[in-house]
CSV table of C-alpha atoms and ligand atoms in Angstrom, one decimal:
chain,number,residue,atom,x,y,z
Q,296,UNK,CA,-41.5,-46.0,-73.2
Q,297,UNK,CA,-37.9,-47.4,-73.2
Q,298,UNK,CA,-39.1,-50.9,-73.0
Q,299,UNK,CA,-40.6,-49.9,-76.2
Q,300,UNK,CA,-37.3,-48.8,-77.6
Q,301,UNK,CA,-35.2,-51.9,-75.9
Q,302,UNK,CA,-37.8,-54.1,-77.6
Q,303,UNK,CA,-37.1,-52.7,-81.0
Q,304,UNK,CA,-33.5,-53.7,-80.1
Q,305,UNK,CA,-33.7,-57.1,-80.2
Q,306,UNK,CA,-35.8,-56.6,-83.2
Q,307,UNK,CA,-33.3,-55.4,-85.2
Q,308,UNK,CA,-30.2,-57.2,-83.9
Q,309,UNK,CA,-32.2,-60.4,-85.2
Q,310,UNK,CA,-33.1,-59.4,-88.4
Q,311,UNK,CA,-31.4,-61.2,-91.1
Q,312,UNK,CA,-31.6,-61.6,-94.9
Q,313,UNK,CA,-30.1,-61.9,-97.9
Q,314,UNK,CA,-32.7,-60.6,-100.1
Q,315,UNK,CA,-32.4,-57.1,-101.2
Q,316,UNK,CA,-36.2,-56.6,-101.3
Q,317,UNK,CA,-36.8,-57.8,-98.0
Q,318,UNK,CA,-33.7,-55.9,-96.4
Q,319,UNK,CA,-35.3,-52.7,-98.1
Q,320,UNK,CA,-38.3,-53.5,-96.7
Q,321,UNK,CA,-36.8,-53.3,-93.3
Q,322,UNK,CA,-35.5,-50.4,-93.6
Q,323,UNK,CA,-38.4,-49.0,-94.9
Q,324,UNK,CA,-40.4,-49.9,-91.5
Q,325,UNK,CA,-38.0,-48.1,-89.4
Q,326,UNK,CA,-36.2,-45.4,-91.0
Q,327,UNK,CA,-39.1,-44.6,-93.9
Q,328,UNK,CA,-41.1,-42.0,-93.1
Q,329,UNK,CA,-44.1,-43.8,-91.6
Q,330,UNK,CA,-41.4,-45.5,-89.8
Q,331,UNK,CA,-41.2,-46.8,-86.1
Q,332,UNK,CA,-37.8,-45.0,-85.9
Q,333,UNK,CA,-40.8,-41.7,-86.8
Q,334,UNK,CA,-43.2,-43.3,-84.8
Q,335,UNK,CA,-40.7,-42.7,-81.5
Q,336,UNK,CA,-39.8,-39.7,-81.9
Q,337,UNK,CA,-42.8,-37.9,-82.1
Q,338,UNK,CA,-43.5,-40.0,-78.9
Q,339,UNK,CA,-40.5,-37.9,-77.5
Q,340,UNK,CA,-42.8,-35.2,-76.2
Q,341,UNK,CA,-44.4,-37.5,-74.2
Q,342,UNK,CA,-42.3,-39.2,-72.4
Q,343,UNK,CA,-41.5,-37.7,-68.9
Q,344,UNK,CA,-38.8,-35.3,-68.7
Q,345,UNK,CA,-36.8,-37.1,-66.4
Q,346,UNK,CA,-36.3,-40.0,-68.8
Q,347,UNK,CA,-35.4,-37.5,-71.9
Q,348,UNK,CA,-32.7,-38.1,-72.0
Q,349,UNK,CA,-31.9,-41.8,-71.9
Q,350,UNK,CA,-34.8,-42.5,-74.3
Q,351,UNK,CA,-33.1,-39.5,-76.3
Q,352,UNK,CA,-29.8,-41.5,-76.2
Q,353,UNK,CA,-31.5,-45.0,-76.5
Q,354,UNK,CA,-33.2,-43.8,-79.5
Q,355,UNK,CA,-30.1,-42.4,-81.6
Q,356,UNK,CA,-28.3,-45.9,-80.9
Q,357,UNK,CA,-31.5,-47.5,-82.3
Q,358,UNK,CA,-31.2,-45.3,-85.3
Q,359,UNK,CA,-27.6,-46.0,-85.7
Q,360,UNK,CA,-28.1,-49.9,-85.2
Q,361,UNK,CA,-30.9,-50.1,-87.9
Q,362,UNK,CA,-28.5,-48.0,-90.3
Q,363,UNK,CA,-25.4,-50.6,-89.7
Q,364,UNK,CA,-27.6,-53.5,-90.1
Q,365,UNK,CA,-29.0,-52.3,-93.4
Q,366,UNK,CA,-25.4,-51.5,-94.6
Q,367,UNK,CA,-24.3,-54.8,-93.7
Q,368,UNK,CA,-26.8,-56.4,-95.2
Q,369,UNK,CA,-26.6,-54.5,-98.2
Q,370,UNK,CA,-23.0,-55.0,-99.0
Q,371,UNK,CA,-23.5,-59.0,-98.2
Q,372,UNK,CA,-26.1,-59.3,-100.5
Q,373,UNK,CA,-25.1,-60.6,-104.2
Q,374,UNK,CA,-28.5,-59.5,-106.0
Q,375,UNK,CA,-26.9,-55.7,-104.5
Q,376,UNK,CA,-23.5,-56.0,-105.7
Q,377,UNK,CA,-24.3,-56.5,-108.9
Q,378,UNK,CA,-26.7,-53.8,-109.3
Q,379,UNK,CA,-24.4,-51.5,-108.2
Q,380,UNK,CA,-21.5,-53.0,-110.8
Q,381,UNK,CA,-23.7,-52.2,-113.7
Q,382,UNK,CA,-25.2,-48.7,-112.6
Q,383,UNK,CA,-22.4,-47.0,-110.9
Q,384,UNK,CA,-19.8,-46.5,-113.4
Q,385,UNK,CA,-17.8,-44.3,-111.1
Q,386,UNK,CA,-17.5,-46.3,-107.9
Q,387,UNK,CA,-14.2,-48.2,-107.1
Q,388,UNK,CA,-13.7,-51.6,-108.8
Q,389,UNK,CA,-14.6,-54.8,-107.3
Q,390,UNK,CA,-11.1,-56.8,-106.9
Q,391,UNK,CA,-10.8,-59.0,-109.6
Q,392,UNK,CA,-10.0,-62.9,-109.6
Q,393,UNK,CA,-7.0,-63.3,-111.9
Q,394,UNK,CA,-6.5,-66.9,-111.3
Q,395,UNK,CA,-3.3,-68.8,-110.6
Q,396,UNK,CA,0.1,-69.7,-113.3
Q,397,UNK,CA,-0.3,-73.6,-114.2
Q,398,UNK,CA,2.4,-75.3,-111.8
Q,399,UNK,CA,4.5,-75.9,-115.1
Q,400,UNK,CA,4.7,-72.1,-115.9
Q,401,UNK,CA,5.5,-71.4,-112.7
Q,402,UNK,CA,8.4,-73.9,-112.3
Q,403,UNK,CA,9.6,-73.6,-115.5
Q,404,UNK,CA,9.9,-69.5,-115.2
Q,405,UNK,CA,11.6,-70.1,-111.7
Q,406,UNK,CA,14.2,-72.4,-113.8
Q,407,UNK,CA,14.9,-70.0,-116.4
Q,408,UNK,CA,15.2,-67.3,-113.9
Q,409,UNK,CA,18.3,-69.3,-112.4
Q,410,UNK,CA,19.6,-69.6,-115.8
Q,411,UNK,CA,19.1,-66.2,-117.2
Q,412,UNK,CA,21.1,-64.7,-113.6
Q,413,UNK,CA,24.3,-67.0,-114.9
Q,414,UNK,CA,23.4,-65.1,-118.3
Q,415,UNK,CA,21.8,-68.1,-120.4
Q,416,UNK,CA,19.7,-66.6,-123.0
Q,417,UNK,CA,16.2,-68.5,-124.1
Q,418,UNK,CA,16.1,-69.6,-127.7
Q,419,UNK,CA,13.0,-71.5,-129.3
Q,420,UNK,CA,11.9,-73.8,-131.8
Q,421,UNK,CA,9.0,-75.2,-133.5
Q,422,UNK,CA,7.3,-78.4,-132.2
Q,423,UNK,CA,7.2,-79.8,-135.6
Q,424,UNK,CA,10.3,-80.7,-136.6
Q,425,UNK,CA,12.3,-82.0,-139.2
Q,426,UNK,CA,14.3,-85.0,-138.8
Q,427,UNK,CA,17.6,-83.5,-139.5
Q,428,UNK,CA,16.7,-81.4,-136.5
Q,429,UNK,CA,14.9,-83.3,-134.3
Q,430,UNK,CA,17.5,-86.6,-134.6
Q,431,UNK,CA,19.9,-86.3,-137.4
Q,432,UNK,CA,21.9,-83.6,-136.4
Q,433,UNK,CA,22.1,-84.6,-133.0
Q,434,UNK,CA,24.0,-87.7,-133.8
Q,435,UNK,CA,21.3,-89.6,-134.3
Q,436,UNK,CA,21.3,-91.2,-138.0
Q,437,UNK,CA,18.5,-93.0,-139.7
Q,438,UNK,CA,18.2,-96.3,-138.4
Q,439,UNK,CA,20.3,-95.6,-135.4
Q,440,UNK,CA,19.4,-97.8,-132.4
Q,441,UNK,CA,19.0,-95.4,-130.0
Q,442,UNK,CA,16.0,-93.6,-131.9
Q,443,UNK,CA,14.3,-96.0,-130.2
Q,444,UNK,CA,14.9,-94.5,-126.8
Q,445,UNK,CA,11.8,-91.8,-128.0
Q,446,UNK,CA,9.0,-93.6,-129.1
Q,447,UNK,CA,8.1,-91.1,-131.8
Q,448,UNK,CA,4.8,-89.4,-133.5
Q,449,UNK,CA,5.2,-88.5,-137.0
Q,450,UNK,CA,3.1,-86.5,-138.9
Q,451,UNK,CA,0.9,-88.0,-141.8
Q,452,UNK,CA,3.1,-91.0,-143.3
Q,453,UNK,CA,6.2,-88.6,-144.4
Q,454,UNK,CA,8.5,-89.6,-141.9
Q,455,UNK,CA,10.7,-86.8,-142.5
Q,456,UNK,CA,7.9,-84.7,-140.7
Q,457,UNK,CA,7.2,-85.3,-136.7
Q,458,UNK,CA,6.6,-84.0,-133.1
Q,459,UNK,CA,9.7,-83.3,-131.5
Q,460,UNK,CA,10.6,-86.0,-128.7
Q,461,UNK,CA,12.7,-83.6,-126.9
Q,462,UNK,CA,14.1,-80.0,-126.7
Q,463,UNK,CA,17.1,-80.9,-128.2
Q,464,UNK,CA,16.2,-79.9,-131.7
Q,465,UNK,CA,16.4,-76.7,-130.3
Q,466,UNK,CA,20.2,-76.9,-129.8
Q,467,UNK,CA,20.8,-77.5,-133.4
Q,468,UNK,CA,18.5,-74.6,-134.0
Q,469,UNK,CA,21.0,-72.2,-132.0
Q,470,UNK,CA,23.7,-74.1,-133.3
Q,471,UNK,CA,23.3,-73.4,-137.1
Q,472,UNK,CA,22.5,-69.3,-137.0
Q,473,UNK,CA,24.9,-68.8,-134.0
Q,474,UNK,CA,28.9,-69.1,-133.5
Q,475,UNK,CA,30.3,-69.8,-129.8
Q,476,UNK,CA,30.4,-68.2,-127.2
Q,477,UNK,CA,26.9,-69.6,-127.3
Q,478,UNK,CA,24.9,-69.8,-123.8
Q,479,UNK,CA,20.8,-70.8,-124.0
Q,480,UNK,CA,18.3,-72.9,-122.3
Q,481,UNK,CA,15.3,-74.1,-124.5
Q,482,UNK,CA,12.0,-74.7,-123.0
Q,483,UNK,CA,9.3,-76.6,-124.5
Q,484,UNK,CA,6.6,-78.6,-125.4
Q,485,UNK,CA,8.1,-82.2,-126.5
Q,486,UNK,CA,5.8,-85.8,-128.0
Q,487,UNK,CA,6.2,-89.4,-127.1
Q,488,UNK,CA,4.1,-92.1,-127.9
Q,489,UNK,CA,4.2,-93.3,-124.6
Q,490,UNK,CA,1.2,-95.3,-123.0
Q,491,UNK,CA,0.1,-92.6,-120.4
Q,492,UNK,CA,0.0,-93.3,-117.0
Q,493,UNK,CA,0.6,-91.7,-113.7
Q,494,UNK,CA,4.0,-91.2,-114.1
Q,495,UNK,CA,4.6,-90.8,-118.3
Q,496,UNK,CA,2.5,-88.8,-120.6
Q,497,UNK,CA,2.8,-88.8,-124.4
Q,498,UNK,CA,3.1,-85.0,-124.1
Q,499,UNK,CA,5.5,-83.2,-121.3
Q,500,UNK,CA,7.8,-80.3,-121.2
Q,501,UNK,CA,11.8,-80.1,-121.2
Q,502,UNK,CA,14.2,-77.4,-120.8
Q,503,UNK,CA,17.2,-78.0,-122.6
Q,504,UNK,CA,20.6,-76.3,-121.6
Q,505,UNK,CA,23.3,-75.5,-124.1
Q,506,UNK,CA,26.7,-74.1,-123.3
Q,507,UNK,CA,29.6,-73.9,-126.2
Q,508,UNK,CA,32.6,-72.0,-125.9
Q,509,UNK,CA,36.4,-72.3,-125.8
Q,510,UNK,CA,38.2,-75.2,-123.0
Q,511,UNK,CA,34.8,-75.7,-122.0
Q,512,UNK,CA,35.5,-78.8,-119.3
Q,513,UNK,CA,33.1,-81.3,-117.4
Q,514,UNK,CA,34.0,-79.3,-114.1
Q,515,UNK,CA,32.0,-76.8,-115.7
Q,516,UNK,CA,29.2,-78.9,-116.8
Q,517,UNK,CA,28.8,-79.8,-113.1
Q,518,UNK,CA,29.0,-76.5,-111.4
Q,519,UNK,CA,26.7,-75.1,-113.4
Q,520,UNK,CA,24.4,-78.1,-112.6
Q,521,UNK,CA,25.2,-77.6,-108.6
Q,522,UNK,CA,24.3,-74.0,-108.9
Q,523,UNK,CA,21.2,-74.7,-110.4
Q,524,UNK,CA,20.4,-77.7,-107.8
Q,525,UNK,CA,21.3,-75.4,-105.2
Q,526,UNK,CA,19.5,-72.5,-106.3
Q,527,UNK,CA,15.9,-74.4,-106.8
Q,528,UNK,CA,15.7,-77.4,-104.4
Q,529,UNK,CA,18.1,-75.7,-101.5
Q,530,UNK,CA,21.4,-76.5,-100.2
Q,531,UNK,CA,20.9,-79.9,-102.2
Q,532,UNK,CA,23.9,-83.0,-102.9
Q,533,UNK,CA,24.0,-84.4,-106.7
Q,534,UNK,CA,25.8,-87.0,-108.3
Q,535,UNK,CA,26.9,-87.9,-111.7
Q,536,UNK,CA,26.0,-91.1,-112.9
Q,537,UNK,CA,27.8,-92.7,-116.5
Q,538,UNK,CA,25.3,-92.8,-118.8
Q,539,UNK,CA,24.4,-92.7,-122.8
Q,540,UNK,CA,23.5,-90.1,-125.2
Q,541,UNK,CA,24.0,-90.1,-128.6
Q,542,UNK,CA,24.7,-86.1,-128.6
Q,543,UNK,CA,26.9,-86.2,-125.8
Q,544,UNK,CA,30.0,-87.9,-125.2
Q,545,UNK,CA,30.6,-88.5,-122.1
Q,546,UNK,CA,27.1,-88.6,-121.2
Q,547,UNK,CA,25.6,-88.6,-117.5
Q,548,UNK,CA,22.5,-88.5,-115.6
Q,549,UNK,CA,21.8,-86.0,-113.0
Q,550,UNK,CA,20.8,-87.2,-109.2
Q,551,UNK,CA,19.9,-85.2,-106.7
Q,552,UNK,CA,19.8,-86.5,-103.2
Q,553,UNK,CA,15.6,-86.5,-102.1
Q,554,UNK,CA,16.2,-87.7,-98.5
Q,555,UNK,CA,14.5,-90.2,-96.8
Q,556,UNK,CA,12.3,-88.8,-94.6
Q,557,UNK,CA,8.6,-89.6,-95.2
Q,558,UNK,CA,7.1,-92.7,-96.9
Q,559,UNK,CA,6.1,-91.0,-100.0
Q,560,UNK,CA,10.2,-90.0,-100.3
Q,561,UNK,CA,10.9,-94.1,-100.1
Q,562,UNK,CA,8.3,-94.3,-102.6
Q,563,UNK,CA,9.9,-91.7,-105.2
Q,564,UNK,CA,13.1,-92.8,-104.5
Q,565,UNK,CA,12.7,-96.6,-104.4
Q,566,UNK,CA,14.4,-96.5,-100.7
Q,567,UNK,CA,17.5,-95.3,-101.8
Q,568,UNK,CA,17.6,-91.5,-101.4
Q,569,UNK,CA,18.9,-90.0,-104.6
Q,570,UNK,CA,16.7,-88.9,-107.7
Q,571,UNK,CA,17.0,-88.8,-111.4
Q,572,UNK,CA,16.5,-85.5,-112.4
Q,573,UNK,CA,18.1,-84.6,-116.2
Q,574,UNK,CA,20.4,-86.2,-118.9
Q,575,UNK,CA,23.2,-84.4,-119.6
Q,576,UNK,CA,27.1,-84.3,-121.1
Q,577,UNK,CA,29.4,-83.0,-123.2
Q,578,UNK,CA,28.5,-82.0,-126.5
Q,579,UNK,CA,29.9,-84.6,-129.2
Q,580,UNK,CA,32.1,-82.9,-131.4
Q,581,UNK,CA,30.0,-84.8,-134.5
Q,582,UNK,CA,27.0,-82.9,-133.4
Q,583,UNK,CA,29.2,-79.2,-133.4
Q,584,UNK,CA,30.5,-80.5,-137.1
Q,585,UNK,CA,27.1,-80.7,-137.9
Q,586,UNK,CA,26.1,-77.7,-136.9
Q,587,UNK,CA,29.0,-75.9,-138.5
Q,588,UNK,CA,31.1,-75.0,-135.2
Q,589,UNK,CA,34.6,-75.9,-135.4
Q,590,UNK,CA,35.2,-78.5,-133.0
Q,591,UNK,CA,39.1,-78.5,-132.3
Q,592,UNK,CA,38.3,-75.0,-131.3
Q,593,UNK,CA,35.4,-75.2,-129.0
Q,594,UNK,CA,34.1,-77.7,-127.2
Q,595,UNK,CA,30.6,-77.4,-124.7
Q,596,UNK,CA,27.6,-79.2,-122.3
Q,597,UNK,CA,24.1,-79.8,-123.0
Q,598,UNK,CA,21.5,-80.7,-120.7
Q,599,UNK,CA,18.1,-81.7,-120.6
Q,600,UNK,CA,15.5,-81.9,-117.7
Q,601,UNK,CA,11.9,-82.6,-117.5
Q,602,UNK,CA,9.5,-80.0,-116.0
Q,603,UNK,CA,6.9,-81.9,-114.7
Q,604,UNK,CA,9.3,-84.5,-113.1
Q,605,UNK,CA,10.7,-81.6,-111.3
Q,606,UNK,CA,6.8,-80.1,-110.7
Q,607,UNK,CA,6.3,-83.1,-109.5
Q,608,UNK,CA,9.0,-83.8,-106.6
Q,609,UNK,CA,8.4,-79.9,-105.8
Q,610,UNK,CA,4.8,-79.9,-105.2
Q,611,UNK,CA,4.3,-83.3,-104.3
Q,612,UNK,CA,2.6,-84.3,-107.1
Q,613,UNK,CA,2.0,-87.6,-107.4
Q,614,UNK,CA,-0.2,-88.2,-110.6
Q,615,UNK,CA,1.6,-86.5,-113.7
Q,616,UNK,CA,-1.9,-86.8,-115.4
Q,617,UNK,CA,-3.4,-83.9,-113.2
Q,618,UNK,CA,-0.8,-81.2,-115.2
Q,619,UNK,CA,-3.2,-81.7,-118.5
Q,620,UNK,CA,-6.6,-82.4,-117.0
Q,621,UNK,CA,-7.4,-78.1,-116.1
Q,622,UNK,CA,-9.1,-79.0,-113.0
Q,623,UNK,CA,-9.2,-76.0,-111.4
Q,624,UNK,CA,-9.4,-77.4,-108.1
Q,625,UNK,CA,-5.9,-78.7,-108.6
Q,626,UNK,CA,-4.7,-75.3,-110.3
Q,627,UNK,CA,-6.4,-73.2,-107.7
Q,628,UNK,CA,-3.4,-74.8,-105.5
Q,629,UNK,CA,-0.4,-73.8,-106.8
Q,630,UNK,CA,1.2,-70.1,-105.6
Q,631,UNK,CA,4.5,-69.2,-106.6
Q,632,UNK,CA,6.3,-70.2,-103.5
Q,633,UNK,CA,9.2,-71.6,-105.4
N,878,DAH,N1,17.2,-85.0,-124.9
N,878,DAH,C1,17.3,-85.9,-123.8
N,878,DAH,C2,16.0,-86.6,-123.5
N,878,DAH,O1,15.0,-86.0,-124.0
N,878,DAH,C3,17.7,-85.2,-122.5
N,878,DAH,C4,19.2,-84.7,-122.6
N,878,DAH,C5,20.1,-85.5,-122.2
N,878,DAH,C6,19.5,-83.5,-123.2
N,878,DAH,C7,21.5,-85.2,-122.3
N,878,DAH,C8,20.8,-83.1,-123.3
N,878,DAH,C9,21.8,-83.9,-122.8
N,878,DAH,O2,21.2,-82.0,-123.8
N,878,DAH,O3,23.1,-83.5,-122.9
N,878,DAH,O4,15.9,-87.6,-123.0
């Protein structure tokens, strides 16, 4: 009689499937009524009474593996889930996939998080701009050479009417309906007609820094800059290098030292270390005349970075396409570590 039992055992330890109907059927044969579970023990009176109670005990473990392996079964199978999503309004909810931030959400929240702590406030602007806006303003009149510097879509054949090139527009935004003190970063959306390739994209995303008050100095422009380096790529060394803006005056580009540890940093870095990582200067005090701030008063820094430049270096990215393609295999990748 306990062979019989043991038998039944191995039975059900091998049993296996994912179709509800068959699993049911399964349990059907053993724990149904005219089931073998049934079956053994009305055999119970037979068996001799010395061997009671092991076949007693053999029998309940028998009863308890077939109900595990049913429950198992049950909860792996899909077609069972869903039943039991649709009928049973009151059980517990399944978990629910909500999907990752795109890498440029996530790294452009992280920098206006750094911002916001040294009380920047975020101001925005239309990507359709004007010209006044857009170039103009900025210190950038019609025919002005270094328009050039952003290749630019316009809209229809007005050519008053465009895509912004780059966040800046937003300053003069801020700049018209606010006085100094004035403290803002601008994300954004920004247009180039660029020939798109792994590292260039006609459409990318800036964050634009403004900071106007009274005896505002370069010292300040660069603190502010170390704390930000420090506070998103670590305990990081920059450099100023000379450079040109029309808005600014004097103008410089942001470096950040990379390192030189792996090939792909040679690679970024073209051997030498440092990285390019946002324009930046003091505000020209034509641009604040513009803008109707008084410029023997106050004087301030602007700055202007590229998100997916900095995506890039952060998550080793090396193809700037992948940011506009939605491939969620690429997105599915991206937690918000920084
Ligand atoms: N607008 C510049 C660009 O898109 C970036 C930039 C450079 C912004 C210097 C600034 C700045 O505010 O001061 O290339």
């Amino acid at each position: 009689m306990i062979e019989r039992v043991k038998k039944h055992f191995n039975e059900v330890e091998n049993f296996t499937s994912s179709d509800i109907k068959k699993i049911e059927e399964f349990r059907l044969s053993y724990a149904g009524k005219k089931g073998i579970l049934n079956d053994l023990f009305a055999a119970f009176k037979d068996v001799p009474s010395k061997q009671k109670k092991t076949f007693g005990k053999e029998l309940n473990k028998l009863k308890q593996l077939v109900n595990k392996k049913v429950k198992d079964l049950k909860s792996k199978s899909k077609t069972f889930s869903s039943k039991i999503k649709i009928n049973d309004t009151s059980r517990t909810a399944f978990p629910i996939r909500t999907g990752n931030r795109h890498p440029i959400s996530i790294v452009k929240n992280k920098i206006i998080e750094i911002f916001s702590q040294i009380g920047f406030s975020i101001s925005e602007g239309p990507e359709i701009e004007d010209d006044w806006h857009n170039f103009s303003a900025l210190n950038l009149p019609l025919h002005h050479p270094a328009r050039d510097m952003q290749d630019t879509f316009f809209i229809q054949t007005d050519p008053d009417v465009l895509l912004r090139t780059h966040t800046s527009s937003v300053q003069v935004r801020h700049m018209e309906k606010n006085q100094p003190p004035i403290r803002t970063i601008s994300p954004g959306r920004v247009y180039r007609n660029e020939a798109i390739s792994s590292r260039a994209h006609c459409i990318f995303h800036q964050v634009e820094g403004l900071y106007i008050a009274k005896d505002v100095s370069f010292a300040d422009l660069k603190q502010t800059l170390k704390y930000f380096t420090e506070a998103l790529f670590g305990n990081s060394e920059i450099r100023l290098r000379p450079s040109y803006f029309p808005f600014t005056e004097p103008s410089a580009e942001v470096d950040i030292y990379w390192g030189l540890e792996t090939e792909t940093d040679y690679r970024i870095t073209k051997g030498t270390g440092w990285l390019e990582i946002m324009g930046c200067g003091m505000v020209d005090p034509n641009v604040l005349k513009n803008c109707e701030i008084n410029s023997d008063e106050y004087s301030g820094f602007a700055f202007g970075m590229g998100i997916e430049r900095i995506a890039m270096l952060l998550y080793q990215v090396s193809d700037i396409r992948l940011f506009f393609e939605n491939d969620v295999r690429f997105l599915n990748q991206f937690k918000p570590t920084i």
